[in-house]
XYZ file of C-alpha atoms in Angstrom:
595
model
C -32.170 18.422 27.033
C -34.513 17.091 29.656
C -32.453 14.047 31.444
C -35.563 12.102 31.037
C -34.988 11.787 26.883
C -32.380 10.319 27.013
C -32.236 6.754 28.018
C -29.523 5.674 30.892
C -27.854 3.786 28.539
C -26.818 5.953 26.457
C -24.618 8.194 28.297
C -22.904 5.464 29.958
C -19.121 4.409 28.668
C -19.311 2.044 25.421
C -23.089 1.612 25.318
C -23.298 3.184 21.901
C -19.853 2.108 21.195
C -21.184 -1.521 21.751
C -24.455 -1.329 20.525
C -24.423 1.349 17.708
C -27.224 3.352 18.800
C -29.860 0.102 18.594
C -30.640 0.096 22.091
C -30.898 4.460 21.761
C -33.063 4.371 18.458
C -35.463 1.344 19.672
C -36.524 3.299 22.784
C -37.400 6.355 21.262
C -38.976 4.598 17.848
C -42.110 4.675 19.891
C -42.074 8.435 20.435
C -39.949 10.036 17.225
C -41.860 10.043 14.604
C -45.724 11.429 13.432
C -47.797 8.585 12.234
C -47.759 7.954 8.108
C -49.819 6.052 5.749
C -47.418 3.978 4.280
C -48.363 5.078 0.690
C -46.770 8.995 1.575
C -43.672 7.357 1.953
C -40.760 7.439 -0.440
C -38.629 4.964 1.983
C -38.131 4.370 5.049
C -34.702 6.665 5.317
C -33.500 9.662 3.031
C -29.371 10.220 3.484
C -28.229 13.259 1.915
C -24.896 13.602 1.250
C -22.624 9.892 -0.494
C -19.472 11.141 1.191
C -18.034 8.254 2.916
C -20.383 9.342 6.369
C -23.479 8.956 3.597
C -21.939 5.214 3.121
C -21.621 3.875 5.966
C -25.002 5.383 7.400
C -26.514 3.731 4.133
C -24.941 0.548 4.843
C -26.179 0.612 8.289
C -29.771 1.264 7.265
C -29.571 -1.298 4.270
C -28.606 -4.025 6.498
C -30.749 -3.514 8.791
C -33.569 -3.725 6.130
C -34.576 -0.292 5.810
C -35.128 1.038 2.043
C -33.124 3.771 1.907
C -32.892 7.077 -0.911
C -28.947 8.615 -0.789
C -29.209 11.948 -2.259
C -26.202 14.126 -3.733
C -26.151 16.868 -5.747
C -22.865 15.941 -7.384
C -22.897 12.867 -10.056
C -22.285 9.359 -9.394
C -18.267 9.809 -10.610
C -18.205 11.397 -7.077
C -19.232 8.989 -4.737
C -17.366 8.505 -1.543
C -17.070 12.360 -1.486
C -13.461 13.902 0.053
C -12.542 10.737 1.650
C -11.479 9.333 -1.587
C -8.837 11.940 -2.189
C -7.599 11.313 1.301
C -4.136 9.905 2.406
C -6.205 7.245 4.186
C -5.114 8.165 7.518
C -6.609 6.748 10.578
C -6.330 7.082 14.411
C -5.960 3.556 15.906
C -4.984 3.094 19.553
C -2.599 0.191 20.776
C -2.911 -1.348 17.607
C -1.198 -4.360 16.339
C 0.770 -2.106 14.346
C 1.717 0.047 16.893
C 2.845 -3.139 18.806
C 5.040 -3.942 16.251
C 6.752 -1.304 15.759
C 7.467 -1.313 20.014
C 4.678 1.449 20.857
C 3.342 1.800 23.807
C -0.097 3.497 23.706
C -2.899 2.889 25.898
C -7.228 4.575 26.169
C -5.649 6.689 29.019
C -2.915 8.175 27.209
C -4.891 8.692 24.464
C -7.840 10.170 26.397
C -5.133 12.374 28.265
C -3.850 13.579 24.291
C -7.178 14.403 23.130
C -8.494 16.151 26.342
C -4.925 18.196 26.248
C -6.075 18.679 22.300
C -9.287 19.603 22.443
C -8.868 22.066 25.181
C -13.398 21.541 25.862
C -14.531 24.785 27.792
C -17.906 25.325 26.391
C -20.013 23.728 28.916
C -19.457 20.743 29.320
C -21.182 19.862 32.228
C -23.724 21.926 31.562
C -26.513 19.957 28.645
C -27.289 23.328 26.545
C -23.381 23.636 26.622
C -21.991 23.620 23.278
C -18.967 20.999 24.393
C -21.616 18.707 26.307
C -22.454 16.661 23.592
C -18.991 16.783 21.465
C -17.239 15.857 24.921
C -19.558 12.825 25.665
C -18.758 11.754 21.440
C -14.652 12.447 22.141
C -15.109 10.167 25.168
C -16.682 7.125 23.057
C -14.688 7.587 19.998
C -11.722 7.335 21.817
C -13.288 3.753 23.487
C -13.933 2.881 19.649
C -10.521 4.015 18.633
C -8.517 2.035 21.224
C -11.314 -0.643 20.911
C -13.453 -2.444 18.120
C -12.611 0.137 15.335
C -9.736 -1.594 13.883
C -11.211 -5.181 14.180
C -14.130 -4.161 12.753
C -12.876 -2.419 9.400
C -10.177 -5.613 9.450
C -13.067 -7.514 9.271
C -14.221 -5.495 5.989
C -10.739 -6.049 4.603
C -9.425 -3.046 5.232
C -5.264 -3.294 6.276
C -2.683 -0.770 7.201
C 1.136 0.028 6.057
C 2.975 -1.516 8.992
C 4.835 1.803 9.623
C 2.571 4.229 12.290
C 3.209 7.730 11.150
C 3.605 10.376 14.307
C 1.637 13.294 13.516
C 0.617 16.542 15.396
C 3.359 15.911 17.809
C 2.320 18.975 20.259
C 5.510 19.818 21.710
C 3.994 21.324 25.028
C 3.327 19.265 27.797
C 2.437 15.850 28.901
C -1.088 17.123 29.494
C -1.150 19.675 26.590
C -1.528 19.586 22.753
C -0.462 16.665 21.129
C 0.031 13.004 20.214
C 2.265 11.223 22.935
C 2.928 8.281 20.441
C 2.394 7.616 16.806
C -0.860 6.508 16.232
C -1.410 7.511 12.466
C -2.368 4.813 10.442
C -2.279 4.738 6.965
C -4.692 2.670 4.889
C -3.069 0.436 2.006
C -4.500 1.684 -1.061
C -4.854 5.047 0.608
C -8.749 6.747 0.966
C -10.144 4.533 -1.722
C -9.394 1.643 0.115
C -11.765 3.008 3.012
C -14.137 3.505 1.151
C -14.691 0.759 -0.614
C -16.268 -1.809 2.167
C -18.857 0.737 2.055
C -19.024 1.517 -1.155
C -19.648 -2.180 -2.123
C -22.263 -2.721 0.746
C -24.393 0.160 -0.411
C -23.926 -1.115 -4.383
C -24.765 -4.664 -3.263
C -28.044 -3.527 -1.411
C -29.185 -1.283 -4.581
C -28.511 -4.726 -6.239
C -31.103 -6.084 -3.977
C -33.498 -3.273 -4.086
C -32.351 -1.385 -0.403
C -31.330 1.575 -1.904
C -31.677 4.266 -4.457
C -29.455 6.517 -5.341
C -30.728 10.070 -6.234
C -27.359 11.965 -7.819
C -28.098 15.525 -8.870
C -30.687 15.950 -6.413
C -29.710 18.660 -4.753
C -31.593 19.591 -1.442
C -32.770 22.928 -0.765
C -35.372 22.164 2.142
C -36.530 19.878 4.803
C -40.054 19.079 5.056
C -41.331 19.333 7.660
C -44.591 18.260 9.547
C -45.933 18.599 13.002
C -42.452 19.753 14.409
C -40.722 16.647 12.705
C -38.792 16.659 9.512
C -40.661 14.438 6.960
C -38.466 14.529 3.695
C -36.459 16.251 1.698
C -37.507 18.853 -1.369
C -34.761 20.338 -3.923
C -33.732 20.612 -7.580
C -32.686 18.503 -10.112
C -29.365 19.343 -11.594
C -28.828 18.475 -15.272
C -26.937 14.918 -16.098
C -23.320 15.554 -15.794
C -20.294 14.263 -17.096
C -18.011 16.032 -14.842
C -15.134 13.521 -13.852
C -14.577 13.075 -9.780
C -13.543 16.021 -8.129
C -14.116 18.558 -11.192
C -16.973 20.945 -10.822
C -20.742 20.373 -12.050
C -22.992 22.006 -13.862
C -25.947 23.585 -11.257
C -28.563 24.300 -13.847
C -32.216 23.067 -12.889
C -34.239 20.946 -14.552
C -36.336 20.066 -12.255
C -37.525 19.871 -8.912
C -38.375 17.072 -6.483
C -39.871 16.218 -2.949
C -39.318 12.793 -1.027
C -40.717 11.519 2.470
C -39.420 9.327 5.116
C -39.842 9.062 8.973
C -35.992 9.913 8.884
C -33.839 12.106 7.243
C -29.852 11.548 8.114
C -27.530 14.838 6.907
C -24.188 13.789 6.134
C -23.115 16.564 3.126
C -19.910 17.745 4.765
C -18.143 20.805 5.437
C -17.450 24.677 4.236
C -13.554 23.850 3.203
C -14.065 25.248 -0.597
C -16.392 28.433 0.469
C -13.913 30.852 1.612
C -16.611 33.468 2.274
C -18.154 30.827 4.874
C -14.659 30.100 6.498
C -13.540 33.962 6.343
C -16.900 34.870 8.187
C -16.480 31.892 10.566
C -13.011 32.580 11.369
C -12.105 33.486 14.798
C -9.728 36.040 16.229
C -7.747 34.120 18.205
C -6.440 32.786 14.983
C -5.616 36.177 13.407
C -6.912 38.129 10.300
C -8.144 35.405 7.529
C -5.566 35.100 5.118
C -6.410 37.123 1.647
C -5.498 34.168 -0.057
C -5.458 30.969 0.114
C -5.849 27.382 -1.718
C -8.204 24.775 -1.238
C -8.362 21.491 -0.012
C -11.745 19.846 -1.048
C -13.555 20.299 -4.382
C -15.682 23.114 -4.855
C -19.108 21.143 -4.116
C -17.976 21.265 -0.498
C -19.782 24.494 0.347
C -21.654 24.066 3.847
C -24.718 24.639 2.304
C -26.692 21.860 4.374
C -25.434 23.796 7.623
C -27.650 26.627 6.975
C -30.788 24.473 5.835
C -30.809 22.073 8.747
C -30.410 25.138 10.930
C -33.796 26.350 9.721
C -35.595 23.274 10.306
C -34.475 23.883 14.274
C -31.198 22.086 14.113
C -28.256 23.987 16.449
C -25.271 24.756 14.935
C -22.472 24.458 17.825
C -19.166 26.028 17.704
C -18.746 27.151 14.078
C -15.249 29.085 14.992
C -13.438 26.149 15.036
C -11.824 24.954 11.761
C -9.100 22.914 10.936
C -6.911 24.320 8.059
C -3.681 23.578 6.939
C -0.045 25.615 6.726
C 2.085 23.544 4.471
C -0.197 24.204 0.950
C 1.039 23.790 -2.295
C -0.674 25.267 -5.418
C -1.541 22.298 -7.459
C 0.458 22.228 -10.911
C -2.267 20.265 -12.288
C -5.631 21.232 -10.464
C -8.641 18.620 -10.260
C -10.441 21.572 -8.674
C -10.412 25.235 -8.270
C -7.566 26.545 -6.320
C -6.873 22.882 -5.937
C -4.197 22.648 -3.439
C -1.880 19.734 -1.947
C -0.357 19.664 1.906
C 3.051 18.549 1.956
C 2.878 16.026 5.262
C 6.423 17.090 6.625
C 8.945 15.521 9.075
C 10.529 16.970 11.385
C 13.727 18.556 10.270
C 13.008 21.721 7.700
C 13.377 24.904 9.153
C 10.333 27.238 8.899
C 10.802 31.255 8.316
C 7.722 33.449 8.524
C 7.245 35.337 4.980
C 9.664 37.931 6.257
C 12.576 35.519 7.484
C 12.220 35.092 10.611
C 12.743 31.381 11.948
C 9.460 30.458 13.859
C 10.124 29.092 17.670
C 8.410 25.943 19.335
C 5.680 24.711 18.461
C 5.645 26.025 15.253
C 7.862 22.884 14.132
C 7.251 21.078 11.115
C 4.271 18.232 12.182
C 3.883 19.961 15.620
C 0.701 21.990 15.986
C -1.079 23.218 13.278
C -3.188 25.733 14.150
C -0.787 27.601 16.404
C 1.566 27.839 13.401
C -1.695 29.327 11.382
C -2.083 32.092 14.059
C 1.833 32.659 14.381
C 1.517 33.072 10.002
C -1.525 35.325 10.110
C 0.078 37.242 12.856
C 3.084 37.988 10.715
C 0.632 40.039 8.146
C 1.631 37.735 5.325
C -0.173 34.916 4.183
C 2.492 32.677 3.558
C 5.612 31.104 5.174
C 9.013 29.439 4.141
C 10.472 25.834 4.252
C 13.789 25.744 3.865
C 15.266 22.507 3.589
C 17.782 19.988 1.774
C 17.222 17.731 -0.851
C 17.752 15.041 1.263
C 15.539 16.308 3.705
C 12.877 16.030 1.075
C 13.482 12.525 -0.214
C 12.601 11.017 3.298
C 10.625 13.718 4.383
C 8.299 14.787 2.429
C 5.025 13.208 1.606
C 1.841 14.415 0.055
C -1.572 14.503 1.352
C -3.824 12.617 -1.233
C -4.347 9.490 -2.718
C -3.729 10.611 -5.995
C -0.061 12.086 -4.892
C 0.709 8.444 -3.490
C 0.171 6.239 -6.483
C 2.527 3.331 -4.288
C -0.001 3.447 -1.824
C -3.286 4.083 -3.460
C -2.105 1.327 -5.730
C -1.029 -1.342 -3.536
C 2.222 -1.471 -5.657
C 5.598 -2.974 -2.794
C 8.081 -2.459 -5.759
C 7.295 1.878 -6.308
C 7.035 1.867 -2.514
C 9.873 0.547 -1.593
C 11.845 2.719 -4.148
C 11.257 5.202 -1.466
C 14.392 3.924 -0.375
C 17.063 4.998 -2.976
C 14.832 7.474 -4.901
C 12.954 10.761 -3.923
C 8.840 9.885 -4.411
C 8.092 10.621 -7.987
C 5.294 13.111 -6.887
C 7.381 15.064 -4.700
C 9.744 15.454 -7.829
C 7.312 16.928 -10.047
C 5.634 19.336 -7.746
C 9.770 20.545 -6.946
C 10.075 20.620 -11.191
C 6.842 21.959 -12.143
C 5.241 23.176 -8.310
C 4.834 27.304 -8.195
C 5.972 27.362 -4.783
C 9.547 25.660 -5.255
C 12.949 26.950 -5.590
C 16.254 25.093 -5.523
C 19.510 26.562 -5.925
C 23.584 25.347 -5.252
C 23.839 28.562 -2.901
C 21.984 30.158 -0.641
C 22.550 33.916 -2.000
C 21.206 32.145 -5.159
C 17.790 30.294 -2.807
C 17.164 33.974 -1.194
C 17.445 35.953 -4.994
C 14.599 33.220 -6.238
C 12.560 33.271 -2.938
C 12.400 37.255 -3.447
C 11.578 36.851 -6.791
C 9.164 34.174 -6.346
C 6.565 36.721 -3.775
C 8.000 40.007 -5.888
C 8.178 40.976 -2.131
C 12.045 41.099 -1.507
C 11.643 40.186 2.560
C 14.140 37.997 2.475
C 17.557 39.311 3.994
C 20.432 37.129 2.621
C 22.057 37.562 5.854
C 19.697 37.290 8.290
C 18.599 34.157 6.580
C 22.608 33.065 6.704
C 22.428 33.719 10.805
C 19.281 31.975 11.901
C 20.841 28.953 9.333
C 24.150 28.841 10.646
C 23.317 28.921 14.048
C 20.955 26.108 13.637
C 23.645 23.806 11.871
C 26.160 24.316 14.870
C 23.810 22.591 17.162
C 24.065 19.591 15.009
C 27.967 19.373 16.047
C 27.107 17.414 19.044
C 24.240 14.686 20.209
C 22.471 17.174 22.409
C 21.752 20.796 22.052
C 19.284 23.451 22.969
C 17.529 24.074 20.096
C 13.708 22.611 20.193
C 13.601 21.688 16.801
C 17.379 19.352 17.310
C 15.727 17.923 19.670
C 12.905 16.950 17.951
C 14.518 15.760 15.231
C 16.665 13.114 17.621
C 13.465 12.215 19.508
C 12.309 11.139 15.986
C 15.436 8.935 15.368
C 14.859 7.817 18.229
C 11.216 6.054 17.274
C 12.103 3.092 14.621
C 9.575 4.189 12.109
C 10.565 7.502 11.628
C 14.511 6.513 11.141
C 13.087 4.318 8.610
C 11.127 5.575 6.466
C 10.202 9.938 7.650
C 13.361 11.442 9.077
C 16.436 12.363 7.735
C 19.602 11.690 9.593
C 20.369 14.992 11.413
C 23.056 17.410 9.094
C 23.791 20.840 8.519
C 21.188 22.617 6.115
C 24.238 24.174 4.336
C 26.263 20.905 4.089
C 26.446 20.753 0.394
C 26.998 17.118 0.297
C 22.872 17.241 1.550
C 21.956 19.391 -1.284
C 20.627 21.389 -3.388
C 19.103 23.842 -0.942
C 15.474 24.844 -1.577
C 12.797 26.386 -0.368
C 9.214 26.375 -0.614
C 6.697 28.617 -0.113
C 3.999 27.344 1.928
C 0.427 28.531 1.679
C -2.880 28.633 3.845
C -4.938 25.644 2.476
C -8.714 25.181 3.615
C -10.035 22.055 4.695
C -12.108 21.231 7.891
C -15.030 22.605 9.591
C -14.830 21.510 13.484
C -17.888 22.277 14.839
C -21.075 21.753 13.373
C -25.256 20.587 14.409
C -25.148 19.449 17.721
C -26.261 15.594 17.985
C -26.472 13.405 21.176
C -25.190 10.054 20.889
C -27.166 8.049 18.614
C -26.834 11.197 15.802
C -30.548 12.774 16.475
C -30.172 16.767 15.645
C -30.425 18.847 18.900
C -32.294 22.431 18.422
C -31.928 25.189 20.677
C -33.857 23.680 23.514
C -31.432 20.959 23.558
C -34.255 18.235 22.537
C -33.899 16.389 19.298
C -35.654 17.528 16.672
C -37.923 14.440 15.257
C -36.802 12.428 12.383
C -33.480 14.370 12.156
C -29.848 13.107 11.869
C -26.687 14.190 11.086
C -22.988 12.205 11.274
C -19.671 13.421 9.123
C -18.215 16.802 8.908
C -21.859 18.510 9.016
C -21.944 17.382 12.809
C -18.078 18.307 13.651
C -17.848 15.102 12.991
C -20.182 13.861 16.305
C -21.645 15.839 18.716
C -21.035 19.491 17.164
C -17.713 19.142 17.583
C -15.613 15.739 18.923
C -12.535 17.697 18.402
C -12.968 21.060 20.267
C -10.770 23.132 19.274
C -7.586 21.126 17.562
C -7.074 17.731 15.821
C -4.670 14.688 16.876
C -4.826 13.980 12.875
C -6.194 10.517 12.079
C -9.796 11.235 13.331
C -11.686 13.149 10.522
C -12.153 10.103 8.454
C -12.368 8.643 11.594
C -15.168 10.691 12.354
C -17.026 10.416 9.678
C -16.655 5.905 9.782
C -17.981 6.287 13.931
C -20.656 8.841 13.593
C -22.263 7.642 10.310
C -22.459 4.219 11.975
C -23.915 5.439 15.047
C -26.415 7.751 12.913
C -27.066 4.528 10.793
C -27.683 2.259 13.339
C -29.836 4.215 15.856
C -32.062 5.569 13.010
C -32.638 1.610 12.025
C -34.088 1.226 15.272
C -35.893 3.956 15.594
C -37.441 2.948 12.393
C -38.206 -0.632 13.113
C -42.056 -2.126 13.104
């Protein structure tokens, strides 16, 4: 991009952050967009995608008086898109919560986490690099993180369980992979509760006549004009009754075409299209699994990726993915190969599908996505927990806010049952789950595990070994195995002893029992990378210049700038992501729009 388009402001520390992309999308309002006669317009904004980055763009545009169309090809049933099946968890720097619970977290540290994290070495410096733009969005979302974020969504009501979970813990160095401190927040009431500020905003300006929803309009084209996208074109899908999350019909019953001097693409990711993930996937993470479960409903299939690609938007680092190790197959499936991560602590020991204990980092809630290459290097597609009942019943939680009814319900009394009793969820997936097996013995837990894959890799005595060497490091308050170590670190933080690690004990101390042991699968869920947008959310093409009247913000942008997270996640930030770019979208396409 020619230095010149850009105005100084922009790239400058916590101008956008400040302004929201006003300052961006008034200078270049003058320049963006073709002339119209006001009768060719449909509105004055078409959002594709009412995913919770569709929301808050909406409400952005709404409020700032625009007349807005938000387009989905789903029904209305699933409004607020993936977030509302989300654990609610958000990435909050020195927060009052953090405070209170005797943290110590600071921008630097956190800038040193995510820089150690995201590992950018795609150009940085270098404005047709692919990391350019997704380093210069890292940099400000981290200022909006450890800044106004949390006051703001306070101020839409929005509040936190006092208790700061401690995810993606890195276990390298200072400098490496890794969250220093706890800094995952979860929402009270879970992903529903983040949605709903925005959710209400963009229902109270359809009240007032702001906004129209379009739901089964499903795009299939930008239009375009003189270089600039103009609208959108599609099909109508048949009325649906499908239920939130549960796959709609796609038969056509129409077709439609709408114009506005902005379009703003917010339709997600690739999570449920496993051809688009296996043909993405990158080999420094291994041969794609054969199988594996997914995390998002089936409607989540990338397809806007390929159609604002051939109205000149850039798709940046499309290799980088963010997918889970710890799936469970859903006993009771909302979607196709619907499947649930179990959010671990600290102190199960993970075996590879063959029985071999995995070293550091490839600890429970360390690093993901080495642990994915370490499993796809084994030539298996699956891996073991073994663990203790009571390592479960403090442990164990379940991504999803319908797996966390305490939460997702604002109800104290089931939550703080927690206490005496394992979660009621975790229970039934251990009862009814596919991947579970509990047994008094562990010559019973290896028979079942063997019988569970039909593989029979399990030695009983190998297994016996790598357990019983484990448990004699617990005979004293230090040791020399990583994973002791962690598990003491995490005593050491008050929130963990509370409520998400088990005191340390012997995995064969039958007082801690049953044993059991779950089989852990490869579950899809995050696209990284994505079209390439500066800092007010314009689409960059190949020449690195925006392409007029285009937008993007959510997962369809790698969640700001083609990719804010380079190549690994501090957990926290994809909803995150999606709240801070479709504001920024929102906001500078407002201005750009303004008369």
């Amino acid at each position: 991009m020619e230095k010149s388009s850009v105005p100084a402001a922009v790239t400058r520390r916590h101008a956008l952050t400040v302004t929201g992309g006003v300052l961006a999308g008034a200078a270049l309002a003058q320049t963006a967009f073709p002339a119209f006669a006001a009768e060719s317009q449909d509105a004055d904004a078409i959002v594709v995608g009412h995913g919770l980055a569709g929301l808050v763009a909406t409400a952005e545009l709404a409020a700032a008086g625009r007349k807005v169309l938000l387009l989905d090809q789903e029904p209305e049933a699933s409004l607020g898109g993936q977030a509302f099946w989300s654990f609610g968890g958000l990435f909050l720097v020195d927060s009052a919560e953090q405070r209170l619970m005797g943290i110590k977290d600071s921008r630097d540290l956190a800038w040193q986490d995510w820089l150690g994290t995201a590992g950018f070495d795609r150009g940085v410096g270098d404005p047709s690099g692919q990391d350019h733009w997704a380093y210069k969005w890292a940099e400000s979302y981290v200022d909006f993180a450890s800044g106004e974020k949390r006051s703001w969504l306070a101020g839409l009501g929005v509040q936190w369980f006092p208790v700061v979970g401690w995810a993606e813990r890195g276990g390298g160095l200072a400098d490496g992979h890794g969250n220093s401190v706890p800094r995952f927040h979860v929402t009270w009431g879970t992903g529903p509760a983040v949605v709903e500020p925005f959710e209400k905003k963009v229902r109270a300006a359809k009240a007032d006549g702001k906004v129209v929803f379009k739901f089964r309009h499903r795009v299939d084209g930008l239009v375009m004009t003189g270089g600039a996208v103009t609208g959108v074109r599609g099909a109508i899908l048949e009325p649906s009754n499908a239920s939130r999350g549960k796959p709609s019909s796609r038969t056509e019953v129409g077709a439609f075409e709408l114009r506005a001097p902005v379009v703003v693409v917010t339709s997600g990711g690739i999570g449920a299209n496993h051809d688009l993930v296996r043909q993405n996937w990158p080999a420094r993470m291994g041969t794609p699994p054969k199988s594996m479960i997914t995390g998002v409903p089936a409607h989540v299939d990338g397809r806007m990726l390929a159609i604002t690609e051939r109205a000149g938007g850039r798709i940046v680092n499309p290799d980088r993915m963010w997918h889970y190790t710890e799936g469970l197959r859903n006993y009771d499936p909302i979607w196709p190969g619907h499947g649930i991560r179990i959010l671990p602590g600290p102190s199960s020991m993970w075996f590879d599908a063959t029985g071999k204990r995995f070293g550091a980092p490839d600890l429970p809630g360390y690093d993901t996505l080495h642990t994915l290459k370490s499993i796809t290097g084994s030539g298996h597609d699956y891996s073991w927990f073994v663990t203790t009942q009571k390592i479960i019943a403090k442990e164990f939680a379940l991504s999803g806010s319908e797996q966390n009814p305490d939460l997702t319900e604002k109800n104290v009394w089931m939550l703080l049952s927690r206490i005496w009793q394992t979660p009621e969820p975790i229970e039934k997936f251990k009862k009814n789950g596919a991947d579970f097996v509990v047994a008094t013995t562990l010559s019973e837990l290896v028979r079942g595990m063997n019988k569970l894959t039909g593989d029979n890799l399990i030695e009983l005595n190998d297994l016996k070994r790598q357990i019983e060497a484990r448990d004699r490091e617990i005979d004293n308050p230090y040791t020399k195995d990583v994973q002791v170590m962690g598990i003491r670190n995490a005593l050491a933080y008050v929130g963990d002893s509370l409520s998400r690690t088990a005191s340390a004990h012997k995995i064969l101390d039958s007082s801690a029992g049953p044993l059991i042991a779950v089989r852990l699968n490869v579950l899809t869920r995050k696209t990284l990378g994505g079209l390439q947008t500066d800092l007010s959310g314009r689409v960059l093409g190949a020449s690195g210049d925006p392409v007029p009247g285009l937008y993007a913000a959510g997962e369809v942008a790698g969640f700001g700038g083609g990719g804010v997270h380079g190549y690994r996640s501090l957990e926290g930030t994809f909803l995150g992501g999606c709240l801070f770019s479709g504001r920024q979208a929102g906001r500078a396409a407002a201005a750009a729009t303004a008369t």
